Amino acid sequence: MDAAFTEEQDEIRRTLRELLHKHCGGDEVKAAARTPAGYDEALWRRLAGQLGLPGLALPAAYGGVGCGPTELALICEETGRAVLPSPLIATAALAAPLILTLGSERQRTTLLPGIAAGELTATLAVPGDRLATALALTGPNDGDWAGGGRAGGIQARAHEGGWRLYGEAGQVLDGHTAEVLLVAAHTGGFARGRTLLFLVRAGRGESPDGRADGPGEVPGLVRTRQTVLDETRPQARIELRDVPAELLGEGEGEGDGDGAAVAAALAATGAAAAAALAAEAVGTAGTALARTVAYVREREQFGRAIGSFQAVQHRLADLYVRVQAARSAAYYAAWSAGAAPPRAAADAGRGGVPVRRAAEPGVGALALAQALEALRAVAAEAVQLHGGIGFTWEHDAHLYFKRATCDELLLGPVHRLRARAAEEAGLFTAGTREAAGA
């Protein structure tokens, strides 16, 4: 592994950091998060048009930049520094890789150029709170997490040459505004049951009460933005009542009723997304730590800056070590996801697009656990060391605290991420336990 970044990667990071520094102060972030869309749409178009962020990891054949998971992780670290509310994670880290891997050539040429240009946003919708399970981050995703033929999930049934979806998904990232919904649904009943991915091409019509069921919506689709602790990470509940959809793949290969291929694609996407999310958490933790260090240099008690007290220095030093360890883990996870060897030619993606295997087992989940734990510790200390002002809900320290809390609720908890990483790496196999007992 070459740990040095290229000049191009450094330039991407520097350019994005300068742009976000001008437009993403604490007040701007809070104002953008409280808009109906949940983010600054003008800034998003600028990030897409000038820097190509949503298409950074997409092939040039579909309008993308042609980079990989490492570059995506770098830009996520910068957006994490600014706690930027944007559909970047949902669109570029979750939905676009699945469309690229499993979609038919028609679906790819129709959707990916619009995603790369920032004209379309997309997201992945899974039933309940099972996003981490669907991505194989907290457990195997080869079970019935999409419903298993029972109530409470999302069911798909064939209907007049197409498909119809029925069910509900909660905690869908940017689900209230995304024009493309990638919905995981169970089909086939009990005997041949499997989880497949379906495309729902939604509109953006929003009613005054926050329900996205305006004129542009698909009949039977109701989207409601949920009230969440972290406003910078908007989520929605999606209700599907006999909603027309199309199978991702359209019978042209991997997506054609092959539940195992869908599970493998979700796991590979989860590994790269975990690296991006870990890098984002590291960026947020780094900013929170830097602001806390600057504050303790100014705040005085007993006639001296509190940063000169040895106990405070020890606490900050411990946090610095945590952040640097998490950053190294996130970079390695991104490198591992990008360095995973392509499949054999007979198993390659359609249209000549190589389909990469999953990254090194457990690396993504372990990096994400490390980063979320570091962010939680830094955010808690930031609130504490800012003293009385740090406890006020309006202070910027709570942007970091809310992000840490909600990300772990959405993607964790940390101990399950670590347990899954250990399981994938084979640390606790039956043979290992027997040898340890002997």
mmCIF file with all atom_site columns, C-alpha atoms in Angstrom, residues 2-16 67 70-71 74:
data_model
loop_
_atom_site.group_PDB
_atom_site.id
_atom_site.type_symbol
_atom_site.label_atom_id
_atom_site.label_alt_id
_atom_site.label_comp_id
_atom_site.label_asym_id
_atom_site.label_entity_id
_atom_site.label_seq_id
_atom_site.pdbx_PDB_ins_code
_atom_site.Cartn_x
_atom_site.Cartn_y
_atom_site.Cartn_z
_atom_site.occupancy
_atom_site.B_iso_or_equiv
_atom_site.pdbx_formal_charge
_atom_site.auth_seq_id
_atom_site.auth_comp_id
_atom_site.auth_asym_id
_atom_site.auth_atom_id
_atom_site.pdbx_PDB_model_num
ATOM 1  C CA . ASP A 1 2  ? 1.310   3.450  -0.953 1.00 0.00 ? 2  ASP A CA 1
ATOM 2  C CA . ALA A 1 3  ? 0.068   5.810  1.757  1.00 0.00 ? 3  ALA A CA 1
ATOM 3  C CA . ALA A 1 4  ? 0.999   8.973  -0.154 1.00 0.00 ? 4  ALA A CA 1
ATOM 4  C CA . PHE A 1 5  ? -1.732  10.821 -2.021 1.00 0.00 ? 5  PHE A CA 1
ATOM 5  C CA . THR A 1 6  ? -1.247  11.888 -5.598 1.00 0.00 ? 6  THR A CA 1
ATOM 6  C CA . GLU A 1 7  ? -1.149  15.514 -6.693 1.00 0.00 ? 7  GLU A CA 1
ATOM 7  C CA . GLU A 1 8  ? -4.591  15.108 -8.231 1.00 0.00 ? 8  GLU A CA 1
ATOM 8  C CA . GLN A 1 9  ? -6.033  13.792 -4.956 1.00 0.00 ? 9  GLN A CA 1
ATOM 9  C CA . ASP A 1 10 ? -4.452  16.632 -2.986 1.00 0.00 ? 10 ASP A CA 1
ATOM 10 C CA . GLU A 1 11 ? -5.858  19.137 -5.476 1.00 0.00 ? 11 GLU A CA 1
ATOM 11 C CA . ILE A 1 12 ? -9.361  17.684 -5.151 1.00 0.00 ? 12 ILE A CA 1
ATOM 12 C CA . ARG A 1 13 ? -9.136  17.973 -1.377 1.00 0.00 ? 13 ARG A CA 1
ATOM 13 C CA . ARG A 1 14 ? -7.732  21.514 -1.411 1.00 0.00 ? 14 ARG A CA 1
ATOM 14 C CA . THR A 1 15 ? -10.247 22.880 -3.909 1.00 0.00 ? 15 THR A CA 1
ATOM 15 C CA . LEU A 1 16 ? -13.209 21.417 -2.079 1.00 0.00 ? 16 LEU A CA 1
ATOM 16 C CA . CYS A 1 67 ? -11.948 7.989  -9.810 1.00 0.00 ? 67 CYS A CA 1
ATOM 17 C CA . THR A 1 70 ? -10.191 6.647  -2.207 1.00 0.00 ? 70 THR A CA 1
ATOM 18 C CA . GLU A 1 71 ? -11.143 9.914  -3.877 1.00 0.00 ? 71 GLU A CA 1
ATOM 19 C CA . LEU A 1 74 ? -11.273 12.179 0.590  1.00 0.00 ? 74 LEU A CA 1
#
